[in-house]
Amino acid sequence: MTSGTENATGARDALIALRAEVGKAVVGNDAAVTGLILALLCRGHVLLEGVPGVAKTLLVRALSAALDLEMTRVQFTPDLMPGDVTGSIVYDAHSGEFSFREGPVFTNLLLADEINRTPPKTQSSLLEAMEERQVSIDGKSRPLPDPFIVIATQNPVEYEGTYPLPEAQLDRFLLKLTMPAPSREDEIGILWRHAQGFDPRNLAAAGLKAVAGAAELAAAREAVARVTVGPEVIGYVVDLCRATRQLPSVRIGVSPRGATALLAVARAWAWLAGRDYATPDDVKALARPALRHRLDVRPEAELEGVTADGVLDRVLASVPVPR
């Protein structure tokens, strides 16, 4: 009989192998890969931001190929309707009855590509799915598969024809991960792979295979739930979040939901690192991706060059780290 400890160790090994497997297709961006794994552990959603051409979509496709889970991609466009995402009631002329046709949201990994290109009405159709993991249509709630996470991509520099996500929806994302342009060494590695015949449209030919699945994720989540958190760590999380609400350059600071998200990813990070306890350093390491999208910087401060990451750098430098 396999013990819970053995299950947890096997799950950790599988997720570490997952990180290496994704690396067969995506060069660099280790932080983004780790962030996606943390989101899977916490059953949270991810906002992936980067300019075109930095492999945002390829990263999610590679993650899906390395996981034995179903993935669906939806290209968000201005004419996309809520029913195109969640599903709708359709009439069957043969049977003379109405039936529910599932939308692409009924999957394990939903890639919402360029989510800010669709109007708020369609964006909001994801709110119930992200928060409650169900879809309500025609007065009936339909549960989504487990696991279920949304990975949404957006371009940070193109504003024409886009609809910024409202604060309520941004707060539903566990993490906001940024994908910068690669370093010179990484870019050489990318071009070298393409010169050797790498085809991003054929990940199987690149050698990607499923190394983890729902069973490993379930065992990992049980192990993360057993990671202990001391009062000093909880106090540090609260102090960081409260500090964001007291800065004059910030209109809306981090909510209590943001504090719980930061604590959750810190525990998952600690477990992935091989520990059964979280430390203040775990909190500090995840503060930026867990909190940057929950800050609303005042427009006049933005004109002066203040950014969410800059605010968090200031908060992390000013709030004492418990030892």
PDB file of C-alpha atoms in Angstrom:
ATOM      1  CA  MET A   1       0.000   0.000   0.000  1.00  0.00           C
ATOM      2  CA  THR A   2       1.388   3.401  -1.020  1.00  0.00           C
ATOM      3  CA  SER A   3       1.664   5.965   1.765  1.00  0.00           C
ATOM      4  CA  GLY A   4       0.638   9.596   1.458  1.00  0.00           C
ATOM      5  CA  THR A   5       4.286  10.646   1.756  1.00  0.00           C
ATOM      6  CA  GLU A   6       5.263   8.431  -1.173  1.00  0.00           C
ATOM      7  CA  ASN A   7       2.367   9.798  -3.218  1.00  0.00           C
ATOM      8  CA  ALA A   8       3.457  13.358  -2.446  1.00  0.00           C
ATOM      9  CA  THR A   9       7.079  12.620  -3.339  1.00  0.00           C
ATOM     10  CA  GLY A  10       6.030  11.020  -6.616  1.00  0.00           C
ATOM     11  CA  ALA A  11       3.795  13.993  -7.393  1.00  0.00           C
ATOM     12  CA  ARG A  12       6.630  16.438  -6.707  1.00  0.00           C
ATOM     13  CA  ASP A  13       8.972  14.482  -8.961  1.00  0.00           C
ATOM     14  CA  ALA A  14       6.315  14.473 -11.696  1.00  0.00           C
ATOM     15  CA  LEU A  15       5.828  18.254 -11.491  1.00  0.00           C
ATOM     16  CA  ILE A  16       9.574  18.877 -11.548  1.00  0.00           C
ATOM     17  CA  ALA A  17       9.730  16.638 -14.627  1.00  0.00           C
ATOM     18  CA  LEU A  18       6.841  18.689 -16.061  1.00  0.00           C
ATOM     19  CA  ARG A  19       8.989  21.809 -15.815  1.00  0.00           C
ATOM     20  CA  ALA A  20      11.806  20.075 -17.719  1.00  0.00           C
ATOM     21  CA  GLU A  21       9.390  18.692 -20.323  1.00  0.00           C
ATOM     22  CA  VAL A  22       7.994  22.155 -21.127  1.00  0.00           C
ATOM     23  CA  GLY A  23      11.595  23.308 -21.531  1.00  0.00           C
ATOM     24  CA  LYS A  24      11.886  21.067 -24.602  1.00  0.00           C
ATOM     25  CA  ALA A  25       9.696  23.564 -26.459  1.00  0.00           C
ATOM     26  CA  VAL A  26      10.122  26.859 -24.598  1.00  0.00           C
ATOM     27  CA  VAL A  27      13.592  28.293 -24.017  1.00  0.00           C
ATOM     28  CA  GLY A  28      13.979  30.409 -20.884  1.00  0.00           C
ATOM     29  CA  ASN A  29      10.923  31.776 -19.055  1.00  0.00           C
ATOM     30  CA  ASP A  30      11.468  29.344 -16.171  1.00  0.00           C
ATOM     31  CA  ALA A  31       9.624  31.750 -13.867  1.00  0.00           C
ATOM     32  CA  ALA A  32       6.495  31.614 -16.051  1.00  0.00           C
ATOM     33  CA  VAL A  33       6.619  27.811 -16.196  1.00  0.00           C
ATOM     34  CA  THR A  34       6.944  27.612 -12.406  1.00  0.00           C
ATOM     35  CA  GLY A  35       4.089  30.091 -12.012  1.00  0.00           C
ATOM     36  CA  LEU A  36       1.791  27.926 -14.119  1.00  0.00           C
ATOM     37  CA  ILE A  37       2.679  24.883 -12.011  1.00  0.00           C
ATOM     38  CA  LEU A  38       1.931  26.844  -8.825  1.00  0.00           C
ATOM     39  CA  ALA A  39      -1.445  27.823 -10.286  1.00  0.00           C
ATOM     40  CA  LEU A  40      -2.223  24.171 -10.975  1.00  0.00           C
ATOM     41  CA  LEU A  41      -1.329  23.323  -7.376  1.00  0.00           C
ATOM     42  CA  CYS A  42      -3.584  26.092  -6.028  1.00  0.00           C
ATOM     43  CA  ARG A  43      -6.435  25.575  -8.507  1.00  0.00           C
ATOM     44  CA  GLY A  44      -5.928  29.183  -9.542  1.00  0.00           C
ATOM     45  CA  HIS A  45      -6.046  31.074 -12.821  1.00  0.00           C
ATOM     46  CA  VAL A  46      -3.221  32.892 -14.577  1.00  0.00           C
ATOM     47  CA  LEU A  47      -2.975  36.096 -16.593  1.00  0.00           C
ATOM     48  CA  LEU A  48      -0.017  35.795 -18.962  1.00  0.00           C
ATOM     49  CA  GLU A  49       1.231  39.121 -20.299  1.00  0.00           C
ATOM     50  CA  GLY A  50       3.831  39.793 -22.972  1.00  0.00           C
ATOM     51  CA  VAL A  51       4.360  41.397 -26.351  1.00  0.00           C
ATOM     52  CA  PRO A  52       3.587  39.298 -29.453  1.00  0.00           C
ATOM     53  CA  GLY A  53       6.136  36.650 -30.346  1.00  0.00           C
ATOM     54  CA  VAL A  54       7.495  35.731 -26.895  1.00  0.00           C
ATOM     55  CA  ALA A  55       5.849  32.267 -26.935  1.00  0.00           C
ATOM     56  CA  LYS A  56       2.884  32.843 -24.606  1.00  0.00           C
ATOM     57  CA  THR A  57       0.605  30.508 -26.545  1.00  0.00           C
ATOM     58  CA  LEU A  58       3.412  28.019 -27.166  1.00  0.00           C
ATOM     59  CA  LEU A  59       4.098  27.886 -23.424  1.00  0.00           C
ATOM     60  CA  VAL A  60       0.493  26.924 -22.656  1.00  0.00           C
ATOM     61  CA  ARG A  61       0.398  24.385 -25.485  1.00  0.00           C
ATOM     62  CA  ALA A  62       3.636  22.839 -24.233  1.00  0.00           C
ATOM     63  CA  LEU A  63       2.227  22.671 -20.708  1.00  0.00           C
ATOM     64  CA  SER A  64      -0.855  20.928 -22.057  1.00  0.00           C
ATOM     65  CA  ALA A  65       1.265  18.439 -24.018  1.00  0.00           C
ATOM     66  CA  ALA A  66       3.248  17.607 -20.858  1.00  0.00           C
ATOM     67  CA  LEU A  67       0.036  17.102 -18.862  1.00  0.00           C
ATOM     68  CA  ASP A  68      -2.428  14.295 -19.371  1.00  0.00           C
ATOM     69  CA  LEU A  69      -5.286  16.811 -19.349  1.00  0.00           C
ATOM     70  CA  GLU A  70      -7.697  18.230 -21.900  1.00  0.00           C
ATOM     71  CA  MET A  71      -6.964  21.707 -23.248  1.00  0.00           C
ATOM     72  CA  THR A  72      -9.136  24.055 -25.302  1.00  0.00           C
ATOM     73  CA  ARG A  73      -8.035  27.285 -26.940  1.00  0.00           C
ATOM     74  CA  VAL A  74     -10.420  30.187 -27.550  1.00  0.00           C
ATOM     75  CA  GLN A  75      -9.280  33.159 -29.619  1.00  0.00           C
ATOM     76  CA  PHE A  76     -11.044  36.119 -28.032  1.00  0.00           C
ATOM     77  CA  THR A  77     -12.312  38.593 -30.640  1.00  0.00           C
ATOM     78  CA  PRO A  78     -14.610  41.657 -30.550  1.00  0.00           C
ATOM     79  CA  ASP A  79     -17.531  39.645 -31.952  1.00  0.00           C
ATOM     80  CA  LEU A  80     -17.216  36.701 -29.517  1.00  0.00           C
ATOM     81  CA  MET A  81     -20.446  36.145 -27.578  1.00  0.00           C
ATOM     82  CA  PRO A  82     -20.795  34.722 -24.016  1.00  0.00           C
ATOM     83  CA  GLY A  83     -22.498  31.599 -25.366  1.00  0.00           C
ATOM     84  CA  ASP A  84     -19.486  30.966 -27.596  1.00  0.00           C
ATOM     85  CA  VAL A  85     -17.478  30.410 -24.401  1.00  0.00           C
ATOM     86  CA  THR A  86     -19.892  28.864 -21.907  1.00  0.00           C
ATOM     87  CA  GLY A  87     -22.255  27.019 -24.237  1.00  0.00           C
ATOM     88  CA  SER A  88     -25.897  27.574 -25.108  1.00  0.00           C
ATOM     89  CA  ILE A  89     -29.341  26.016 -25.395  1.00  0.00           C
ATOM     90  CA  VAL A  90     -29.970  24.785 -28.927  1.00  0.00           C
ATOM     91  CA  TYR A  91     -33.039  23.371 -30.627  1.00  0.00           C
ATOM     92  CA  ASP A  92     -32.812  19.898 -32.154  1.00  0.00           C
ATOM     93  CA  ALA A  93     -35.119  19.811 -35.167  1.00  0.00           C
ATOM     94  CA  HIS A  94     -35.065  16.011 -35.293  1.00  0.00           C
ATOM     95  CA  SER A  95     -36.170  15.416 -31.701  1.00  0.00           C
ATOM     96  CA  GLY A  96     -38.153  18.631 -31.371  1.00  0.00           C
ATOM     97  CA  GLU A  97     -36.452  19.345 -28.016  1.00  0.00           C
ATOM     98  CA  PHE A  98     -34.029  21.886 -26.619  1.00  0.00           C
ATOM     99  CA  SER A  99     -30.674  20.663 -25.312  1.00  0.00           C
ATOM    100  CA  PHE A 100     -27.536  22.187 -23.856  1.00  0.00           C
ATOM    101  CA  ARG A 101     -24.449  22.290 -26.034  1.00  0.00           C
ATOM    102  CA  GLU A 102     -21.284  22.626 -23.983  1.00  0.00           C
ATOM    103  CA  GLY A 103     -18.932  25.466 -24.808  1.00  0.00           C
ATOM    104  CA  PRO A 104     -15.122  25.336 -24.815  1.00  0.00           C
ATOM    105  CA  VAL A 105     -15.068  26.270 -21.113  1.00  0.00           C
ATOM    106  CA  PHE A 106     -15.860  22.622 -20.307  1.00  0.00           C
ATOM    107  CA  THR A 107     -12.230  21.536 -20.284  1.00  0.00           C
ATOM    108  CA  ASN A 108      -9.259  21.238 -17.905  1.00  0.00           C
ATOM    109  CA  LEU A 109      -7.034  23.985 -19.318  1.00  0.00           C
ATOM    110  CA  LEU A 110      -8.788  26.880 -21.044  1.00  0.00           C
ATOM    111  CA  LEU A 111      -6.424  29.099 -23.033  1.00  0.00           C
ATOM    112  CA  ALA A 112      -8.191  32.451 -23.376  1.00  0.00           C
ATOM    113  CA  ASP A 113      -5.988  33.973 -26.056  1.00  0.00           C
ATOM    114  CA  GLU A 114      -5.920  37.795 -26.122  1.00  0.00           C
ATOM    115  CA  ILE A 115      -8.717  38.036 -23.569  1.00  0.00           C
ATOM    116  CA  ASN A 116      -8.672  41.846 -23.636  1.00  0.00           C
ATOM    117  CA  ARG A 117      -9.810  41.881 -27.276  1.00  0.00           C
ATOM    118  CA  THR A 118     -13.359  40.854 -26.377  1.00  0.00           C
ATOM    119  CA  PRO A 119     -15.990  43.183 -24.840  1.00  0.00           C
ATOM    120  CA  PRO A 120     -16.706  43.162 -21.071  1.00  0.00           C
ATOM    121  CA  LYS A 121     -19.947  41.195 -21.550  1.00  0.00           C
ATOM    122  CA  THR A 122     -18.018  38.216 -22.904  1.00  0.00           C
ATOM    123  CA  GLN A 123     -15.162  38.686 -20.433  1.00  0.00           C
ATOM    124  CA  SER A 124     -17.644  38.527 -17.565  1.00  0.00           C
ATOM    125  CA  SER A 125     -19.038  35.217 -18.847  1.00  0.00           C
ATOM    126  CA  LEU A 126     -15.886  33.653 -17.394  1.00  0.00           C
ATOM    127  CA  LEU A 127     -16.412  35.085 -13.905  1.00  0.00           C
ATOM    128  CA  GLU A 128     -18.707  32.338 -12.618  1.00  0.00           C
ATOM    129  CA  ALA A 129     -16.573  29.640 -14.231  1.00  0.00           C
ATOM    130  CA  MET A 130     -13.401  31.019 -12.622  1.00  0.00           C
ATOM    131  CA  GLU A 131     -14.869  31.574  -9.178  1.00  0.00           C
ATOM    132  CA  GLU A 132     -17.474  28.830  -8.777  1.00  0.00           C
ATOM    133  CA  ARG A 133     -16.150  26.317 -11.330  1.00  0.00           C
ATOM    134  CA  GLN A 134     -19.590  25.973 -12.822  1.00  0.00           C
ATOM    135  CA  VAL A 135     -21.719  27.495 -15.564  1.00  0.00           C
ATOM    136  CA  SER A 136     -25.341  28.542 -15.000  1.00  0.00           C
ATOM    137  CA  ILE A 137     -27.516  28.575 -18.108  1.00  0.00           C
ATOM    138  CA  ASP A 138     -31.298  28.469 -18.294  1.00  0.00           C
ATOM    139  CA  GLY A 139     -31.543  28.298 -14.506  1.00  0.00           C
ATOM    140  CA  LYS A 140     -29.391  25.187 -14.201  1.00  0.00           C
ATOM    141  CA  SER A 141     -25.837  24.994 -12.823  1.00  0.00           C
ATOM    142  CA  ARG A 142     -23.466  22.706 -14.672  1.00  0.00           C
ATOM    143  CA  PRO A 143     -20.165  21.810 -12.952  1.00  0.00           C
ATOM    144  CA  LEU A 144     -16.889  22.119 -14.826  1.00  0.00           C
ATOM    145  CA  PRO A 145     -14.264  19.354 -14.920  1.00  0.00           C
ATOM    146  CA  ASP A 146     -11.653  19.110 -12.174  1.00  0.00           C
ATOM    147  CA  PRO A 147      -8.987  20.348 -12.516  1.00  0.00           C
ATOM    148  CA  PHE A 148     -10.065  23.505 -14.309  1.00  0.00           C
ATOM    149  CA  ILE A 149      -7.911  26.603 -14.752  1.00  0.00           C
ATOM    150  CA  VAL A 150      -8.040  29.564 -17.098  1.00  0.00           C
ATOM    151  CA  ILE A 151      -4.796  30.811 -18.626  1.00  0.00           C
ATOM    152  CA  ALA A 152      -5.484  34.140 -20.298  1.00  0.00           C
ATOM    153  CA  THR A 153      -2.989  36.016 -22.473  1.00  0.00           C
ATOM    154  CA  GLN A 154      -2.877  39.700 -23.265  1.00  0.00           C
ATOM    155  CA  ASN A 155      -0.614  42.198 -25.010  1.00  0.00           C
ATOM    156  CA  PRO A 156       0.511  44.995 -22.631  1.00  0.00           C
ATOM    157  CA  VAL A 157       1.364  47.593 -25.300  1.00  0.00           C
ATOM    158  CA  GLU A 158      -1.520  47.443 -27.767  1.00  0.00           C
ATOM    159  CA  TYR A 159      -4.567  49.395 -26.612  1.00  0.00           C
ATOM    160  CA  GLU A 160      -6.519  50.126 -29.809  1.00  0.00           C
ATOM    161  CA  GLY A 161      -9.471  47.765 -30.114  1.00  0.00           C
ATOM    162  CA  THR A 162      -8.978  46.274 -26.652  1.00  0.00           C
ATOM    163  CA  TYR A 163     -11.100  46.236 -23.503  1.00  0.00           C
ATOM    164  CA  PRO A 164      -9.100  46.362 -20.241  1.00  0.00           C
ATOM    165  CA  LEU A 165     -10.173  43.744 -17.728  1.00  0.00           C
ATOM    166  CA  PRO A 166     -12.208  45.196 -14.835  1.00  0.00           C
ATOM    167  CA  GLU A 167     -10.772  45.051 -11.313  1.00  0.00           C
ATOM    168  CA  ALA A 168     -13.320  42.403 -10.251  1.00  0.00           C
ATOM    169  CA  GLN A 169     -12.113  40.022 -12.935  1.00  0.00           C
ATOM    170  CA  LEU A 170      -8.417  40.782 -12.444  1.00  0.00           C
ATOM    171  CA  ASP A 171      -8.828  39.863  -8.783  1.00  0.00           C
ATOM    172  CA  ARG A 172     -10.001  36.366  -9.819  1.00  0.00           C
ATOM    173  CA  PHE A 173      -6.601  35.606 -11.326  1.00  0.00           C
ATOM    174  CA  LEU A 174      -4.265  33.966  -8.856  1.00  0.00           C
ATOM    175  CA  LEU A 175      -1.125  35.178 -10.635  1.00  0.00           C
ATOM    176  CA  LYS A 176      -0.131  37.676 -13.275  1.00  0.00           C
ATOM    177  CA  LEU A 177       2.991  36.424 -15.027  1.00  0.00           C
ATOM    178  CA  THR A 178       5.029  38.567 -17.393  1.00  0.00           C
ATOM    179  CA  MET A 179       7.013  37.134 -20.292  1.00  0.00           C
ATOM    180  CA  PRO A 180       9.816  39.516 -21.293  1.00  0.00           C
ATOM    181  CA  ALA A 181      11.859  39.314 -24.456  1.00  0.00           C
ATOM    182  CA  PRO A 182      14.493  36.566 -24.175  1.00  0.00           C
ATOM    183  CA  SER A 183      18.124  37.222 -23.345  1.00  0.00           C
ATOM    184  CA  ARG A 184      20.698  37.005 -26.129  1.00  0.00           C
ATOM    185  CA  GLU A 185      21.723  33.494 -25.033  1.00  0.00           C
ATOM    186  CA  ASP A 186      18.111  32.288 -24.929  1.00  0.00           C
ATOM    187  CA  GLU A 187      17.353  33.841 -28.310  1.00  0.00           C
ATOM    188  CA  ILE A 188      20.362  32.065 -29.812  1.00  0.00           C
ATOM    189  CA  GLY A 189      18.994  28.838 -28.317  1.00  0.00           C
ATOM    190  CA  ILE A 190      15.579  29.480 -29.881  1.00  0.00           C
ATOM    191  CA  LEU A 191      17.030  30.082 -33.334  1.00  0.00           C
ATOM    192  CA  TRP A 192      19.340  27.084 -33.002  1.00  0.00           C
ATOM    193  CA  ARG A 193      16.345  24.820 -32.299  1.00  0.00           C
ATOM    194  CA  HIS A 194      14.504  26.172 -35.335  1.00  0.00           C
ATOM    195  CA  ALA A 195      17.619  25.644 -37.453  1.00  0.00           C
ATOM    196  CA  GLN A 196      17.605  22.019 -36.280  1.00  0.00           C
ATOM    197  CA  GLY A 197      14.028  21.560 -37.514  1.00  0.00           C
ATOM    198  CA  PHE A 198      11.912  22.431 -34.444  1.00  0.00           C
ATOM    199  CA  ASP A 199       8.290  23.026 -35.452  1.00  0.00           C
ATOM    200  CA  PRO A 200       6.178  24.773 -32.761  1.00  0.00           C
ATOM    201  CA  ARG A 201       3.053  23.369 -34.427  1.00  0.00           C
ATOM    202  CA  ASN A 202       4.226  19.785 -33.866  1.00  0.00           C
ATOM    203  CA  LEU A 203       5.221  19.395 -30.237  1.00  0.00           C
ATOM    204  CA  ALA A 204       5.132  15.603 -30.418  1.00  0.00           C
ATOM    205  CA  ALA A 205       8.002  15.709 -32.907  1.00  0.00           C
ATOM    206  CA  ALA A 206       9.963  17.772 -30.380  1.00  0.00           C
ATOM    207  CA  GLY A 207       9.695  14.857 -27.959  1.00  0.00           C
ATOM    208  CA  LEU A 208       7.097  16.292 -25.580  1.00  0.00           C
ATOM    209  CA  LYS A 209       5.064  13.665 -23.769  1.00  0.00           C
ATOM    210  CA  ALA A 210       2.689  13.632 -20.807  1.00  0.00           C
ATOM    211  CA  VAL A 211       4.640  13.257 -17.557  1.00  0.00           C
ATOM    212  CA  ALA A 212       1.895  14.204 -15.069  1.00  0.00           C
ATOM    213  CA  GLY A 213      -1.872  14.126 -14.854  1.00  0.00           C
ATOM    214  CA  ALA A 214      -4.908  14.531 -12.629  1.00  0.00           C
ATOM    215  CA  ALA A 215      -3.731  11.912 -10.106  1.00  0.00           C
ATOM    216  CA  GLU A 216      -0.402  13.645  -9.520  1.00  0.00           C
ATOM    217  CA  LEU A 217      -2.104  17.018  -9.207  1.00  0.00           C
ATOM    218  CA  ALA A 218      -4.576  15.651  -6.646  1.00  0.00           C
ATOM    219  CA  ALA A 219      -1.774  14.138  -4.554  1.00  0.00           C
ATOM    220  CA  ALA A 220       0.230  17.354  -4.795  1.00  0.00           C
ATOM    221  CA  ARG A 221      -2.712  19.493  -3.685  1.00  0.00           C
ATOM    222  CA  GLU A 222      -3.259  17.271  -0.655  1.00  0.00           C
ATOM    223  CA  ALA A 223       0.415  17.678   0.249  1.00  0.00           C
ATOM    224  CA  VAL A 224       0.299  21.462  -0.206  1.00  0.00           C
ATOM    225  CA  ALA A 225      -2.698  21.596   2.149  1.00  0.00           C
ATOM    226  CA  ARG A 226      -0.475  20.046   4.855  1.00  0.00           C
ATOM    227  CA  VAL A 227       2.230  22.730   4.560  1.00  0.00           C
ATOM    228  CA  THR A 228       2.336  24.547   7.902  1.00  0.00           C
ATOM    229  CA  VAL A 229       2.257  28.310   8.237  1.00  0.00           C
ATOM    230  CA  GLY A 230       3.451  30.120  11.357  1.00  0.00           C
ATOM    231  CA  PRO A 231       1.798  33.244  12.768  1.00  0.00           C
ATOM    232  CA  GLU A 232       4.794  35.337  11.723  1.00  0.00           C
ATOM    233  CA  VAL A 233       4.264  34.344   8.068  1.00  0.00           C
ATOM    234  CA  ILE A 234       0.555  35.184   8.190  1.00  0.00           C
ATOM    235  CA  GLY A 235       1.383  38.480   9.867  1.00  0.00           C
ATOM    236  CA  TYR A 236       3.916  39.290   7.147  1.00  0.00           C
ATOM    237  CA  VAL A 237       1.356  38.608   4.396  1.00  0.00           C
ATOM    238  CA  VAL A 238      -1.181  40.874   6.111  1.00  0.00           C
ATOM    239  CA  ASP A 239       1.385  43.642   6.671  1.00  0.00           C
ATOM    240  CA  LEU A 240       2.426  43.603   3.011  1.00  0.00           C
ATOM    241  CA  CYS A 241      -1.150  43.801   1.756  1.00  0.00           C
ATOM    242  CA  ARG A 242      -2.157  46.511   4.235  1.00  0.00           C
ATOM    243  CA  ALA A 243       0.877  48.565   3.252  1.00  0.00           C
ATOM    244  CA  THR A 244      -0.341  48.703  -0.370  1.00  0.00           C
ATOM    245  CA  ARG A 245      -3.583  50.342   0.808  1.00  0.00           C
ATOM    246  CA  GLN A 246      -1.801  53.196   2.561  1.00  0.00           C
ATOM    247  CA  LEU A 247       0.280  54.576  -0.295  1.00  0.00           C
ATOM    248  CA  PRO A 248      -0.888  57.863  -1.866  1.00  0.00           C
ATOM    249  CA  SER A 249       0.048  56.635  -5.359  1.00  0.00           C
ATOM    250  CA  VAL A 250      -2.382  53.692  -5.108  1.00  0.00           C
ATOM    251  CA  ARG A 251      -6.139  54.123  -5.604  1.00  0.00           C
ATOM    252  CA  ILE A 252      -7.071  50.549  -4.665  1.00  0.00           C
ATOM    253  CA  GLY A 253      -4.705  48.316  -2.704  1.00  0.00           C
ATOM    254  CA  VAL A 254      -4.583  44.552  -2.323  1.00  0.00           C
ATOM    255  CA  SER A 255      -7.839  43.001  -1.068  1.00  0.00           C
ATOM    256  CA  PRO A 256      -8.113  40.171   1.479  1.00  0.00           C
ATOM    257  CA  ARG A 257      -8.633  37.838  -1.485  1.00  0.00           C
ATOM    258  CA  GLY A 258      -5.186  38.902  -2.664  1.00  0.00           C
ATOM    259  CA  ALA A 259      -3.742  38.124   0.767  1.00  0.00           C
ATOM    260  CA  THR A 260      -5.182  34.594   0.700  1.00  0.00           C
ATOM    261  CA  ALA A 261      -3.820  34.122  -2.835  1.00  0.00           C
ATOM    262  CA  LEU A 262      -0.329  35.170  -1.756  1.00  0.00           C
ATOM    263  CA  LEU A 263      -0.425  32.781   1.190  1.00  0.00           C
ATOM    264  CA  ALA A 264      -1.639  29.928  -1.034  1.00  0.00           C
ATOM    265  CA  VAL A 265       1.129  30.287  -3.625  1.00  0.00           C
ATOM    266  CA  ALA A 266       3.762  30.691  -0.893  1.00  0.00           C
ATOM    267  CA  ARG A 267       2.697  27.331   0.572  1.00  0.00           C
ATOM    268  CA  ALA A 268       2.746  25.708  -2.876  1.00  0.00           C
ATOM    269  CA  TRP A 269       6.196  27.167  -3.571  1.00  0.00           C
ATOM    270  CA  ALA A 270       7.483  25.836  -0.242  1.00  0.00           C
ATOM    271  CA  TRP A 271       6.177  22.330  -1.023  1.00  0.00           C
ATOM    272  CA  LEU A 272       7.634  22.389  -4.529  1.00  0.00           C
ATOM    273  CA  ALA A 273      10.980  23.320  -2.946  1.00  0.00           C
ATOM    274  CA  GLY A 274      10.762  20.206  -0.744  1.00  0.00           C
ATOM    275  CA  ARG A 275       9.632  21.769   2.547  1.00  0.00           C
ATOM    276  CA  ASP A 276       6.534  21.159   4.666  1.00  0.00           C
ATOM    277  CA  TYR A 277       6.539  24.692   6.085  1.00  0.00           C
ATOM    278  CA  ALA A 278       6.356  28.164   4.527  1.00  0.00           C
ATOM    279  CA  THR A 279       8.745  31.008   5.342  1.00  0.00           C
ATOM    280  CA  PRO A 280       8.606  34.792   4.907  1.00  0.00           C
ATOM    281  CA  ASP A 281      11.084  34.393   2.041  1.00  0.00           C
ATOM    282  CA  ASP A 282       8.499  32.258   0.204  1.00  0.00           C
ATOM    283  CA  VAL A 283       6.017  35.096   0.589  1.00  0.00           C
ATOM    284  CA  LYS A 284       8.548  37.645  -0.622  1.00  0.00           C
ATOM    285  CA  ALA A 285       9.429  35.538  -3.681  1.00  0.00           C
ATOM    286  CA  LEU A 286       5.793  35.337  -4.846  1.00  0.00           C
ATOM    287  CA  ALA A 287       4.588  38.816  -3.873  1.00  0.00           C
ATOM    288  CA  ARG A 288       4.986  40.409  -7.297  1.00  0.00           C
ATOM    289  CA  PRO A 289       3.191  37.806  -9.460  1.00  0.00           C
ATOM    290  CA  ALA A 290       0.460  37.318  -6.830  1.00  0.00           C
ATOM    291  CA  LEU A 291      -0.238  41.011  -6.190  1.00  0.00           C
ATOM    292  CA  ARG A 292       0.794  43.163  -9.179  1.00  0.00           C
ATOM    293  CA  HIS A 293      -2.567  42.888 -10.964  1.00  0.00           C
ATOM    294  CA  ARG A 294      -4.528  43.683  -7.795  1.00  0.00           C
ATOM    295  CA  LEU A 295      -3.090  47.202  -7.471  1.00  0.00           C
ATOM    296  CA  ASP A 296      -4.792  50.171  -9.103  1.00  0.00           C
ATOM    297  CA  VAL A 297      -2.185  52.907  -9.462  1.00  0.00           C
ATOM    298  CA  ARG A 298      -3.591  56.435  -9.682  1.00  0.00           C
ATOM    299  CA  PRO A 299      -3.435  57.930 -13.214  1.00  0.00           C
ATOM    300  CA  GLU A 300      -1.413  60.928 -12.056  1.00  0.00           C
ATOM    301  CA  ALA A 301       1.119  58.575 -10.461  1.00  0.00           C
ATOM    302  CA  GLU A 302       1.322  56.528 -13.664  1.00  0.00           C
ATOM    303  CA  LEU A 303       2.183  59.713 -15.562  1.00  0.00           C
ATOM    304  CA  GLU A 304       5.114  60.106 -13.196  1.00  0.00           C
ATOM    305  CA  GLY A 305       6.321  56.598 -14.000  1.00  0.00           C
ATOM    306  CA  VAL A 306       4.890  54.718 -11.006  1.00  0.00           C
ATOM    307  CA  THR A 307       4.098  51.064 -11.775  1.00  0.00           C
ATOM    308  CA  ALA A 308       2.519  48.243  -9.780  1.00  0.00           C
ATOM    309  CA  ASP A 309       5.847  46.409  -9.618  1.00  0.00           C
ATOM    310  CA  GLY A 310       7.532  49.592  -8.434  1.00  0.00           C
ATOM    311  CA  VAL A 311       4.946  49.964  -5.672  1.00  0.00           C
ATOM    312  CA  LEU A 312       5.518  46.369  -4.588  1.00  0.00           C
ATOM    313  CA  ASP A 313       9.298  46.868  -4.594  1.00  0.00           C
ATOM    314  CA  ARG A 314       8.791  49.813  -2.259  1.00  0.00           C
ATOM    315  CA  VAL A 315       6.466  47.853   0.015  1.00  0.00           C
ATOM    316  CA  LEU A 316       8.786  44.830   0.149  1.00  0.00           C
ATOM    317  CA  ALA A 317      11.689  47.114   1.067  1.00  0.00           C
ATOM    318  CA  SER A 318       9.785  48.932   3.801  1.00  0.00           C
ATOM    319  CA  VAL A 319       7.847  46.154   5.581  1.00  0.00           C
ATOM    320  CA  PRO A 320      10.150  44.332   8.051  1.00  0.00           C
ATOM    321  CA  VAL A 321      10.711  40.644   7.279  1.00  0.00           C
ATOM    322  CA  PRO A 322      10.137  38.508  10.397  1.00  0.00           C
ATOM    323  CA  ARG A 323      13.027  36.232  11.349  1.00  0.00           C
TER     324      ARG A 323
END
